GROMACS .gro file of C-alpha atoms in nm:
model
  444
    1UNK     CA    1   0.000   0.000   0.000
    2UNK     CA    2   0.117   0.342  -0.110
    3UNK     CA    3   0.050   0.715  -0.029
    4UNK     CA    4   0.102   0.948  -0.304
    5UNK     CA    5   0.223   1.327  -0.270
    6UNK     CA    6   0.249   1.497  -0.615
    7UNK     CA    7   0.279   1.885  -0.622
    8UNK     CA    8   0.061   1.986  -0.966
    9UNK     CA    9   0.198   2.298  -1.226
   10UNK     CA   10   0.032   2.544  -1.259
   11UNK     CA   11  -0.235   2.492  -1.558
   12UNK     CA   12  -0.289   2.165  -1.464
   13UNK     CA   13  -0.476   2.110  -1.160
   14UNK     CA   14  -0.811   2.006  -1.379
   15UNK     CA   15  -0.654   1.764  -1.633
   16UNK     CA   16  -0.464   1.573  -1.244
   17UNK     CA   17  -0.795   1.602  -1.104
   18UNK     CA   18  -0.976   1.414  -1.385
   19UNK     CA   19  -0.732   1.169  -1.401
   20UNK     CA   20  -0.800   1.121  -1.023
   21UNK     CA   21  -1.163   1.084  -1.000
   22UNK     CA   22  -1.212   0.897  -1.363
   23UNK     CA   23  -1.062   0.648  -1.109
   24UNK     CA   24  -1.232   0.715  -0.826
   25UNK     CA   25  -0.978   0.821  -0.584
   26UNK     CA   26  -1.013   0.955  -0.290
   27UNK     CA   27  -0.769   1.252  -0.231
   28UNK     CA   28  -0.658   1.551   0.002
   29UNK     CA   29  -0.600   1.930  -0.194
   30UNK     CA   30  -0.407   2.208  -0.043
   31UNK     CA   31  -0.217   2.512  -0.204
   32UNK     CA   32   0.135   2.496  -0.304
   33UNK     CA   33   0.324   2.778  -0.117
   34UNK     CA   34   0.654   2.810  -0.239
   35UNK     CA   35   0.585   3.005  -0.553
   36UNK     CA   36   0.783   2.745  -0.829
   37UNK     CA   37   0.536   2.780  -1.082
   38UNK     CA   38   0.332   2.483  -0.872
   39UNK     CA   39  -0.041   2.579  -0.811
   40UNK     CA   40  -0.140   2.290  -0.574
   41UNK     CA   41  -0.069   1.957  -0.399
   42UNK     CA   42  -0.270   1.679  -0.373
   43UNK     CA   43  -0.226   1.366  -0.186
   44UNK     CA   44  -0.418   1.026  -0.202
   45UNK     CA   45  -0.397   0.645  -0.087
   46UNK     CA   46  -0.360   0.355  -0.384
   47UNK     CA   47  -0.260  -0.003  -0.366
   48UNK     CA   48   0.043  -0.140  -0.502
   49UNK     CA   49  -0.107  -0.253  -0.806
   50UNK     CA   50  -0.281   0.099  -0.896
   51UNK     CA   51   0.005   0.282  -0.872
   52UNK     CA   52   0.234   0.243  -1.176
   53UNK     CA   53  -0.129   0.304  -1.377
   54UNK     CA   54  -0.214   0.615  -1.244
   55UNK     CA   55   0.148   0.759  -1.286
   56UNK     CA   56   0.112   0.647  -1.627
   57UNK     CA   57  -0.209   0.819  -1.685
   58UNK     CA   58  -0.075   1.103  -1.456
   59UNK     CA   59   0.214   1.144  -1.680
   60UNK     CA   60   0.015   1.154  -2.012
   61UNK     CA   61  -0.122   1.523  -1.799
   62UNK     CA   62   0.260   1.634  -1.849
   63UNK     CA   63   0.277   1.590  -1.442
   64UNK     CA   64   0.704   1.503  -1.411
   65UNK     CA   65   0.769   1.215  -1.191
   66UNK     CA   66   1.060   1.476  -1.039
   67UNK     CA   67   0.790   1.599  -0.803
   68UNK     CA   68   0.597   1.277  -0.729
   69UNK     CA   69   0.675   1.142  -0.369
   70UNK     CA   70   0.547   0.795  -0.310
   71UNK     CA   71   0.546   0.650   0.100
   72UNK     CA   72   0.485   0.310   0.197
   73UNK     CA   73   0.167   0.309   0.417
   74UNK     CA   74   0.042   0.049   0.705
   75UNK     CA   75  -0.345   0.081   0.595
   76UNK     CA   76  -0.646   0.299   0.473
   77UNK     CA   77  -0.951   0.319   0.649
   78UNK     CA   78  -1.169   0.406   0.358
   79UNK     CA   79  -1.481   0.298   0.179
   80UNK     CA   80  -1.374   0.445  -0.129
   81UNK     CA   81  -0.999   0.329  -0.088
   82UNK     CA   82  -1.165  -0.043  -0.105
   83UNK     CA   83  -1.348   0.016  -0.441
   84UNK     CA   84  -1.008   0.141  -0.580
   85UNK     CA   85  -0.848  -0.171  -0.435
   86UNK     CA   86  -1.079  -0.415  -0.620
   87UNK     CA   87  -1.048  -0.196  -0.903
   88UNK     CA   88  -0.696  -0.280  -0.932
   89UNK     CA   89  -0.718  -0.657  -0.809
   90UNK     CA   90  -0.766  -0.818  -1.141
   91UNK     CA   91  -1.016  -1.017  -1.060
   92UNK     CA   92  -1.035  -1.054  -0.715
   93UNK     CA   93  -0.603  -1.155  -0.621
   94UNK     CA   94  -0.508  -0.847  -0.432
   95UNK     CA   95  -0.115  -0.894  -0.547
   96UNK     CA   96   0.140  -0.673  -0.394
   97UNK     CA   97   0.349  -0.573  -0.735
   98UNK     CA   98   0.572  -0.315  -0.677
   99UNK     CA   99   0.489  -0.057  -0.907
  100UNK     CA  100   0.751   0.061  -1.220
  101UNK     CA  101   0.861   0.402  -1.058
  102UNK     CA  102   0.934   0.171  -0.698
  103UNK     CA  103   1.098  -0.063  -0.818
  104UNK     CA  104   1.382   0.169  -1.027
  105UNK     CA  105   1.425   0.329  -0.685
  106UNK     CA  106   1.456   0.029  -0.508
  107UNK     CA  107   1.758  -0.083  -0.703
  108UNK     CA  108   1.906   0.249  -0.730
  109UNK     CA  109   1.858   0.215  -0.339
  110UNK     CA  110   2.022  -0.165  -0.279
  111UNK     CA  111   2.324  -0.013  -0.524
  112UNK     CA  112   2.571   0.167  -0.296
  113UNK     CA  113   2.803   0.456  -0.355
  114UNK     CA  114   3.106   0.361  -0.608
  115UNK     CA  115   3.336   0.364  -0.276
  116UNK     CA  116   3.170   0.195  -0.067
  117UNK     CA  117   3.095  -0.028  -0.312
  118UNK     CA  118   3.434  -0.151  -0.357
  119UNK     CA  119   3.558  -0.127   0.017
  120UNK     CA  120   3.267  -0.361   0.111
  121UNK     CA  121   3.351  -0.596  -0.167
  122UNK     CA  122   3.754  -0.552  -0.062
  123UNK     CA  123   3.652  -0.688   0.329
  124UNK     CA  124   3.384  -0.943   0.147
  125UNK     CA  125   3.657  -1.076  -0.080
  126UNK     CA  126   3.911  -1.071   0.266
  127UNK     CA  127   3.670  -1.264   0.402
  128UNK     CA  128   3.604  -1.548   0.176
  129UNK     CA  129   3.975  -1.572   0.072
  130UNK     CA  130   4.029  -1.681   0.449
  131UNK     CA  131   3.730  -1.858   0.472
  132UNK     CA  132   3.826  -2.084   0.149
  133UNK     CA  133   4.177  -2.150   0.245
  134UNK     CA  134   4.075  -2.233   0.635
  135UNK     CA  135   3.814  -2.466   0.494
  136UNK     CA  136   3.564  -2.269   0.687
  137UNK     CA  137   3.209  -2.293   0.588
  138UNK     CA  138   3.077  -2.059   0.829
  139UNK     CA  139   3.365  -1.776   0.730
  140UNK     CA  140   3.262  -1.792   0.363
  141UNK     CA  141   2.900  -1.757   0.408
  142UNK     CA  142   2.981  -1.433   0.642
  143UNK     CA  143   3.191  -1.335   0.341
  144UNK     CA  144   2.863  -1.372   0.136
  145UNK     CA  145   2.617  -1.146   0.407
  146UNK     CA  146   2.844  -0.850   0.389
  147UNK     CA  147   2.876  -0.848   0.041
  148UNK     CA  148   2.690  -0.550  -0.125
  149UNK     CA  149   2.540  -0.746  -0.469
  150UNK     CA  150   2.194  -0.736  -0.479
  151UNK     CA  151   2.105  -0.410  -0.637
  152UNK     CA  152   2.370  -0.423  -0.895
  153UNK     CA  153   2.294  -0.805  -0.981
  154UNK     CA  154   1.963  -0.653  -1.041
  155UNK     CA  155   2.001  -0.315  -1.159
  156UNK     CA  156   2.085  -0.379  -1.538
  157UNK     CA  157   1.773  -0.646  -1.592
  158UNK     CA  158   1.548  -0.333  -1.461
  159UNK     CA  159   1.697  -0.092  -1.634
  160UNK     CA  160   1.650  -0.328  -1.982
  161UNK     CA  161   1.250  -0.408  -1.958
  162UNK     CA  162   1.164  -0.027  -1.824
  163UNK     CA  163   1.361   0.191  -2.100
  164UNK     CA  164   1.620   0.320  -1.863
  165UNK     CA  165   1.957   0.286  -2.005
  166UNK     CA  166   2.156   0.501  -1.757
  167UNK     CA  167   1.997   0.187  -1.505
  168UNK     CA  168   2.080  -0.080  -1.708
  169UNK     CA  169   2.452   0.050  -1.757
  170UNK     CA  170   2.546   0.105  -1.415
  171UNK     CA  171   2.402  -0.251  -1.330
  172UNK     CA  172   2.662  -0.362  -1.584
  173UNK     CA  173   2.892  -0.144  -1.508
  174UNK     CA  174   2.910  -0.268  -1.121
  175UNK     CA  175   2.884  -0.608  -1.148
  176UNK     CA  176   3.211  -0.625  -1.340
  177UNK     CA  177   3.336  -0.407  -1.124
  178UNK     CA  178   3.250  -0.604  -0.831
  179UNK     CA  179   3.411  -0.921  -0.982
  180UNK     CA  180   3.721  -0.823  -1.087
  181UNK     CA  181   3.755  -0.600  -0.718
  182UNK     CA  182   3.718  -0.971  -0.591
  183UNK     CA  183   3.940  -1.185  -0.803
  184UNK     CA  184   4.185  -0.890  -0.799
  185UNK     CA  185   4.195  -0.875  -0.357
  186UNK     CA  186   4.165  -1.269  -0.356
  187UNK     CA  187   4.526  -1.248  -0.606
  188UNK     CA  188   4.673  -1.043  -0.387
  189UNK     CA  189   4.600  -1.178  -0.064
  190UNK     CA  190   4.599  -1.535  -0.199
  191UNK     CA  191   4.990  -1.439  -0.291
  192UNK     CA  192   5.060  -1.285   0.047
  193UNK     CA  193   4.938  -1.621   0.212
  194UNK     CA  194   5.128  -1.825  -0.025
  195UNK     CA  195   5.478  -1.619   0.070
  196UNK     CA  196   5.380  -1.706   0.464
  197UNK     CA  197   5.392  -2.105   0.421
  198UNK     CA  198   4.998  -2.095   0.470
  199UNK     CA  199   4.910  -2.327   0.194
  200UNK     CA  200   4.659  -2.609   0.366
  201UNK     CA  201   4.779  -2.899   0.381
  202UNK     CA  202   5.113  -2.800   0.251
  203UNK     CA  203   5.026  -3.040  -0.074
  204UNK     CA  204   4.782  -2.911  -0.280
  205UNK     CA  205   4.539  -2.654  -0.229
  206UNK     CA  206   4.264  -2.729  -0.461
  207UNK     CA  207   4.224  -3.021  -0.229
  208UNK     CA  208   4.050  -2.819   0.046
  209UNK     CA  209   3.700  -2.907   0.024
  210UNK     CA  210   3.525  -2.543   0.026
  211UNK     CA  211   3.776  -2.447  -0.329
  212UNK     CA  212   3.760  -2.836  -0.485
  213UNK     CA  213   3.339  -2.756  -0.520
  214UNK     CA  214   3.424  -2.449  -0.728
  215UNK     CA  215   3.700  -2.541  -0.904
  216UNK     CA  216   3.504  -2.825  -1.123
  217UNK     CA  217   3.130  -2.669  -1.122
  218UNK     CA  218   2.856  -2.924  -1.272
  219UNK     CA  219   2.536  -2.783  -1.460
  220UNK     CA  220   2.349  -2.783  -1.060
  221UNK     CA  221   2.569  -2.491  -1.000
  222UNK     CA  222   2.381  -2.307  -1.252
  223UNK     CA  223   2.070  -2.368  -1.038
  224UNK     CA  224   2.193  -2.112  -0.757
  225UNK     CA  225   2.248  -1.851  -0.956
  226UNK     CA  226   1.905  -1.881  -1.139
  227UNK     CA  227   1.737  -1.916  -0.888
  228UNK     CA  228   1.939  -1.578  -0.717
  229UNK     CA  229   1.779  -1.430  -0.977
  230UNK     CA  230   1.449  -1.510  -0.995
  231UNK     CA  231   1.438  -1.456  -0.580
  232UNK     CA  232   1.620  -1.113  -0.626
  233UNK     CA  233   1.324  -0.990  -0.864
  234UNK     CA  234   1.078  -1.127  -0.640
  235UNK     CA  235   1.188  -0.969  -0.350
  236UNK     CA  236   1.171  -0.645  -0.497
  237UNK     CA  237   0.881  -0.657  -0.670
  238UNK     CA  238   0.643  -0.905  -0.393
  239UNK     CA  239   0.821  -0.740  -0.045
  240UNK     CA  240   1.006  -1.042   0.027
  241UNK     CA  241   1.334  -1.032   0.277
  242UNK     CA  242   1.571  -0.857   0.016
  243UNK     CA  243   1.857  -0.954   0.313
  244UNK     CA  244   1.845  -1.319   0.260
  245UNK     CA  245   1.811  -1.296  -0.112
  246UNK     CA  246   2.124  -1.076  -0.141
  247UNK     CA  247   2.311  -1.355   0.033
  248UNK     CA  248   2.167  -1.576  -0.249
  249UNK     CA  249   2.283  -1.382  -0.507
  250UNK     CA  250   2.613  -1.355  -0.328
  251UNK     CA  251   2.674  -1.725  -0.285
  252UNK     CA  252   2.678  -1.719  -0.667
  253UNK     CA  253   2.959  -1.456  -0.739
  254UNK     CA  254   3.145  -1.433  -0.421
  255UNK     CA  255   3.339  -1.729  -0.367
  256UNK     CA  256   3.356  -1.845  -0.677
  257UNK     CA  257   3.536  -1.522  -0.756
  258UNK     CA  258   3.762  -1.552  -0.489
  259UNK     CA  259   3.875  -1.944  -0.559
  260UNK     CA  260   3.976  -1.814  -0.897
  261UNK     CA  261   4.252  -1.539  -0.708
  262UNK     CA  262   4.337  -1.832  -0.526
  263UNK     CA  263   4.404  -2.079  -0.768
  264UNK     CA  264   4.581  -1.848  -0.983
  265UNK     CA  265   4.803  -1.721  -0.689
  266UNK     CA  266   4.870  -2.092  -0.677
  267UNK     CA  267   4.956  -2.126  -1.007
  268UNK     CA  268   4.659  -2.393  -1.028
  269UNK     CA  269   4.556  -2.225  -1.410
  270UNK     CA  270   4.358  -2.522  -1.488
  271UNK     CA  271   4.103  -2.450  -1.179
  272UNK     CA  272   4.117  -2.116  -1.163
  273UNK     CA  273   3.991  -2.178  -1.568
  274UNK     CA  274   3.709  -2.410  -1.405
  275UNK     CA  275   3.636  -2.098  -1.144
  276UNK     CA  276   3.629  -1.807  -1.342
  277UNK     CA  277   3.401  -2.012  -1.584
  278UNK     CA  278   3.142  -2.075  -1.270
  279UNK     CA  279   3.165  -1.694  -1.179
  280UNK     CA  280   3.069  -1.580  -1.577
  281UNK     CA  281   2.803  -1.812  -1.601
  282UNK     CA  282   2.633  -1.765  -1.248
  283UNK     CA  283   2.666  -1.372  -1.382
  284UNK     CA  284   2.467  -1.479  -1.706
  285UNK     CA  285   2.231  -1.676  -1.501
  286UNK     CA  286   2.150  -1.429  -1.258
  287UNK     CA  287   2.075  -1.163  -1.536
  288UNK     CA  288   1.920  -1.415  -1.745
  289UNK     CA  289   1.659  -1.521  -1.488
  290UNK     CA  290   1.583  -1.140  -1.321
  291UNK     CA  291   1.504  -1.062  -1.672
  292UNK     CA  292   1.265  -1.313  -1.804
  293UNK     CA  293   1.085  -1.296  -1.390
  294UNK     CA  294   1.058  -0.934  -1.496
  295UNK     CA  295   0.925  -0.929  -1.854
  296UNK     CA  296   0.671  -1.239  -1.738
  297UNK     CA  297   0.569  -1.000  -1.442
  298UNK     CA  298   0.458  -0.760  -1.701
  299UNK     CA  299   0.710  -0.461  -1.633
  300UNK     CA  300   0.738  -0.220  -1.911
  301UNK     CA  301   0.847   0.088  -2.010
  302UNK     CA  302   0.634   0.372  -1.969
  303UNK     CA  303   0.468   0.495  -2.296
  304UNK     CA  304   0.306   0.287  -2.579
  305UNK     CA  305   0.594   0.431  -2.800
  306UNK     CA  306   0.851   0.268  -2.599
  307UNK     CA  307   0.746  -0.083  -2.595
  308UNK     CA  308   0.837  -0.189  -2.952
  309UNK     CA  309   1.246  -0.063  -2.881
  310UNK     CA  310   1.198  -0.233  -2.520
  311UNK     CA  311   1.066  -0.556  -2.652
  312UNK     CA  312   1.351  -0.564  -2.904
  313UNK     CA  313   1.616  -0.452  -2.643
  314UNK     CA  314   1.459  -0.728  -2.417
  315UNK     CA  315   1.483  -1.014  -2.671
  316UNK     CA  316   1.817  -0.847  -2.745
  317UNK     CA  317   1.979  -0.906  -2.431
  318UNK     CA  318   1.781  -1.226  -2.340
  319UNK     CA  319   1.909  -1.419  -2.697
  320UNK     CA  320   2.292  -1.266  -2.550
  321UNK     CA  321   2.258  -1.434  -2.211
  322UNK     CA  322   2.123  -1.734  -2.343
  323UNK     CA  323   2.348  -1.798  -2.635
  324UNK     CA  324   2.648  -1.719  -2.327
  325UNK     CA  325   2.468  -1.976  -2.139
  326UNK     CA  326   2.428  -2.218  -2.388
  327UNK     CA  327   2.810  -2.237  -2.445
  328UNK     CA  328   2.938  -2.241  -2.144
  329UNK     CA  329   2.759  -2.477  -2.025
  330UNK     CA  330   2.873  -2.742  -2.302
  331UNK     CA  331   3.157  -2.833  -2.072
  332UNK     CA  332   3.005  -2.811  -1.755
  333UNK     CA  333   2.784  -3.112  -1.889
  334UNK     CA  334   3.117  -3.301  -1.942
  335UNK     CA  335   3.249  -3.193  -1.606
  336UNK     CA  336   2.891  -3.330  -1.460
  337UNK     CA  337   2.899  -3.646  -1.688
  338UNK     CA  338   3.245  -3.697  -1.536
  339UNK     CA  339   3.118  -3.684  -1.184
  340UNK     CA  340   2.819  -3.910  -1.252
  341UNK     CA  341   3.122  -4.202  -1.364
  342UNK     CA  342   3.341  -4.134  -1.124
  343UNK     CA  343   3.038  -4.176  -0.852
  344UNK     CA  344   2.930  -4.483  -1.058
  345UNK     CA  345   3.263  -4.600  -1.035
  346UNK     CA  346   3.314  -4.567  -0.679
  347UNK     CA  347   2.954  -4.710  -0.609
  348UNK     CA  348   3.105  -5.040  -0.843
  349UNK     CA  349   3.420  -5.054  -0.698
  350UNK     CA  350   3.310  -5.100  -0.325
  351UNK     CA  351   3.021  -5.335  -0.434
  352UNK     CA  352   3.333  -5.550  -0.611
  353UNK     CA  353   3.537  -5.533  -0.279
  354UNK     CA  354   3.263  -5.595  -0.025
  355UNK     CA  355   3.160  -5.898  -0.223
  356UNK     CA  356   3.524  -6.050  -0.174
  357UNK     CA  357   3.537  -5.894   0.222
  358UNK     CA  358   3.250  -6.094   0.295
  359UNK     CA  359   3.383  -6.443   0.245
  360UNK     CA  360   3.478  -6.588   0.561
  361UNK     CA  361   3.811  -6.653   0.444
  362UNK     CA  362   3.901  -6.294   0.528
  363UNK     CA  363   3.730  -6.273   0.872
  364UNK     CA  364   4.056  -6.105   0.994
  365UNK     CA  365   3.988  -5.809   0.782
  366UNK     CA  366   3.885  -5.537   1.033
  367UNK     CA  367   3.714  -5.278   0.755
  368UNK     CA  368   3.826  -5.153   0.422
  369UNK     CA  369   3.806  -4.841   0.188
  370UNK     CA  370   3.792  -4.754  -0.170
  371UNK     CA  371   3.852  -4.432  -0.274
  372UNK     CA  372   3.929  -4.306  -0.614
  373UNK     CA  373   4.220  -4.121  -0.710
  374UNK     CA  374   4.138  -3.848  -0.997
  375UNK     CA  375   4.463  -3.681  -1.187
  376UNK     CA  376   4.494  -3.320  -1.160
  377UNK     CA  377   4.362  -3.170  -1.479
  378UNK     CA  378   4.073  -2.917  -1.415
  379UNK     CA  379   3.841  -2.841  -1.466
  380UNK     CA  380   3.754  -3.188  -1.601
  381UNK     CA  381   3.931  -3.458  -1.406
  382UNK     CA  382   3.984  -3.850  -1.490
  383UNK     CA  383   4.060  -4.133  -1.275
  384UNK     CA  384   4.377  -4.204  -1.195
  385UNK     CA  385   4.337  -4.500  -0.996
  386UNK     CA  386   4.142  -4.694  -0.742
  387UNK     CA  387   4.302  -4.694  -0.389
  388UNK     CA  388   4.183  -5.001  -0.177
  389UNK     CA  389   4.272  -4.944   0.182
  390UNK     CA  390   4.238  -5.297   0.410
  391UNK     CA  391   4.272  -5.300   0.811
  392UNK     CA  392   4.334  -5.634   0.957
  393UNK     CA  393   4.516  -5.843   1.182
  394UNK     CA  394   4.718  -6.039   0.971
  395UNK     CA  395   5.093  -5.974   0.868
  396UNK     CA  396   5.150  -5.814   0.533
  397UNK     CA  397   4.992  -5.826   0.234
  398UNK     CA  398   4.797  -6.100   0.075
  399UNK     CA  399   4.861  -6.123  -0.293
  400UNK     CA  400   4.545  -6.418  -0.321
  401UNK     CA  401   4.327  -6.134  -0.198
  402UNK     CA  402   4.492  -5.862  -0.421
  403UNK     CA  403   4.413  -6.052  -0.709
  404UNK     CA  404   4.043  -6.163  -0.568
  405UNK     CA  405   3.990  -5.781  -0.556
  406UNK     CA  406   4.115  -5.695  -0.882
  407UNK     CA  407   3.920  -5.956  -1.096
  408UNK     CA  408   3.601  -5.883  -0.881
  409UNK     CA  409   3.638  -5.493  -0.979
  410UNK     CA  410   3.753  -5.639  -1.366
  411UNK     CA  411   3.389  -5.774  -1.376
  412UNK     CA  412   3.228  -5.495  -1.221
  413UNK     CA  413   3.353  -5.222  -1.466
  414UNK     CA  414   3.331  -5.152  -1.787
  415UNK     CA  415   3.663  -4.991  -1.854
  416UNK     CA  416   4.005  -5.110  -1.722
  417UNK     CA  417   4.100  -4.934  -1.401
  418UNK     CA  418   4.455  -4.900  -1.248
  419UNK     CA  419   4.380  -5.066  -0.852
  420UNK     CA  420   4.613  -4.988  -0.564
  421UNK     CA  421   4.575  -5.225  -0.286
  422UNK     CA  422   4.707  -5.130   0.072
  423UNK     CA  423   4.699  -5.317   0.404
  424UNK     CA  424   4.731  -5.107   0.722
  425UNK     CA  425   4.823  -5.411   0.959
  426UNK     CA  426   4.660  -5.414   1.304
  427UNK     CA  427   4.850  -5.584   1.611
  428UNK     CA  428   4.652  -5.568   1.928
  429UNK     CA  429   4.894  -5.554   2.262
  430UNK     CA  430   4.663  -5.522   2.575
  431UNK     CA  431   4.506  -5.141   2.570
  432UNK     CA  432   4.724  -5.052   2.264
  433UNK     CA  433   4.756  -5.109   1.899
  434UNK     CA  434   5.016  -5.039   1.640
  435UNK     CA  435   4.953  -5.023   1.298
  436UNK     CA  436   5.177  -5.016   0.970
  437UNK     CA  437   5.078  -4.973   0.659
  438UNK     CA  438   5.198  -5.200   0.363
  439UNK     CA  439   5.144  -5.091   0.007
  440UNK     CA  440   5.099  -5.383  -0.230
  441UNK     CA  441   5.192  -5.294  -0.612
  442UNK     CA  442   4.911  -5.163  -0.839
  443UNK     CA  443   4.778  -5.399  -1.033
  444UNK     CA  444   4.560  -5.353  -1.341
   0.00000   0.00000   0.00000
């Protein structure tokens, strides 16, 4: 619900005024006092869904939106403020679409000053560099709350359906901004943290769990950041918690951004490839979906005369993010295809080595583990090998076993594997236990 303050020019007091009771408004008059060529100034009640109408009609009366004031309000008690409302309900579903004129000043309001901008995005990108290379879950997502994204994410897609290029261009304008600020500090710092020894594991750092998710993204990644998009628009134009939404929408850019400073501070090229890929397709998708949500919601521009260049502007930009999306994601359905094996293969493998476990000529065998070993080629990674790990309490290896495994996992899969078998021997002495591990050669 809305309350309306427009101050009328002079000369047009009647042509407002017939505007506003054509529709059957109810509204307040009073003089206009400050002697700028403004006669009067009238103020009225309308419901979200009347609003962007009536300034439409309003502005047909030459009446500039410059000197329209629009307030949120808590309620109306008025007869004639409910006729208006069912006037406006289509049909009975009292919707709470933001109107065209809100929802430019919304973004504009979500998109902070230029410095700002890029010393919140500095801290954000501080914040998820530390959070990625402590493994910290709960450090990234604070990365992601403090990170100012929403209104530019959503900026450009408003500016394209509603006519207002200087909108749409700063949208753009920001969000590339905003990604290279964070790939840039995440370089920097990534380097600094490199120089200190503070690389995790001191083996490889694309191993740490929150950068290896990034670092190979699968076509579900593209999910997030569509849906980001879709939520952003909604929360704008239904009231919805804008808060969460930005944290959405910065889930999709901001660590993504910041594993590819990493990786390249690393000199891991290949995943910082597979990274910066994620972060320009979660930017397509996020455009991509706030635009179509916004075109399907029925926001246009504001005179007839301007929806034929919109529409074509629209379709325009839509066929641009699509076509973007479209290639990109070509290898994210290999990388995807290549996780599907490799779970298919792990699945087959320990199927293959729990059948041979479970004969009782290996009741020694405490518990065993397959994992598989993937080369280090990112984006798109291929086995390696299959690691068998075995815990008993017999002494060394047993090469009958070895082979038992092998030819069970031969049978299983469809491709030749290289299989690493290792025994981690178990010798229990009162309270205590030693163990010693005892590689057996690949075989395969």
């Amino acid at each position: 619900m809305r309350y309306l303050e427009i101050t009328i020019p002079e000369g047009r007091r009647d042509a407002v005024l017939g505007v506003l009771d054509d529709a059957g408004i109810n509204y307040v008059m009073s003089d206009e006092t400050s002697n700028e060529n403004y006669s009067d100034v009238v103020r009225f009640p309308l419901p979200n869904r009347a609003v962007e109408p009536i300034l439409d009609k309003l502005a047909a009366a030459d009446i500039p939106e410059s000197r329209v004031i629009i307030i949120n309000a808590e309620t109306v008690i008025s007869e004639e403020f409910g006729a208006v409302r069912e006037q406006y309900s289509q049909g009975g579903a009292k919707g709470e679409r933001t109107s065209r004129q809100v929802l430019r000043a919304k973004a504009d309001e979500f998109t902070p000053s230029l410095s700002i901008y890029v010393i919140m995005l500095l801290i954000s990108a501080a914040v998820a560099t530390a959070g990625l290379l402590g493994d910290s879950p709960a450090v990234v997502v604070g990365s992601m709350v403090i990170a100012p994204l929403l209104g530019p994410a959503l900026a450009a897609s408003i500016g394209i359906v509603t006519g207002d290029d200087e909108l749409r261009r700063e949208g753009f304008q920001y969000q590339i901004l905003g990604v290279a600020v964070v790939i840039g500090a995440s370089i920097g710092l990534g380097l600094l943290a490199r120089l200190a020894g503070l690389e995790p594991g001191g083996v490889d750092i694309v191993l740490v769990a929150e950068l290896e998710e990034r670092v190979s993204p699968t076509l579900f990644s593209v999910l997030v950041a569509l849906g980001a998009g879709v939520a952003g628009i909604l929360s704008l134009t239904r009231g919805f918690s804008e808060a969460i939404v930005g944290v959405m929408i910065a889930a999709a850019l901001i660590p993504p951004s910041a594993a590819v400073g990493i990786t390249a501070a690393w000199g891991e090229y290949g995943a910082a490839l597979g990274a910066f890929m994620l972060v320009i397709i979660n930017l397509l998708s996020i455009n991509a979906a706030a635009l179509v949500t916004l075109w399907i919601a029925g926001y246009r521009p504001q005179g007839l005369f301007d929806v034929s260049p919109t529409r074509r502007s629209t379709y325009t930009y839509a066929t641009i993010f699509g076509v973007g999306l479209l290639l990109l994601s070509v290898p994210l359905v290999g990388i995807t295809l290549n996780e599907f094996e490799t779970t298919q293969l792990e699945a087959s493998a320990e199927g293959a080595v729990a059948g041979v476990i479970s004969g009782p000529a290996y009741d020694a065998v405490i518990e065993y583990e397959v994992e598989i070993i993937r080369e280090d080629g990112y984006p798109i990674r291929s086995v390696d090998r299959v690691v068998v790990t075995i815990r008993g309490l017999d002494p060394g290896p047993d090469a009958e076993l070895t082979d038992r495994i092998y030819e069970s996992m031969a049978a299983e899969l469809d491709e030749p594997v290289l299989v690493e078998v290792q025994y981690i021997v178990a010798e229990e002495r009162g309270q205590r236990s030693t163990e010693e591990v005892i590689p057996e050669p690949p075989t395969g």
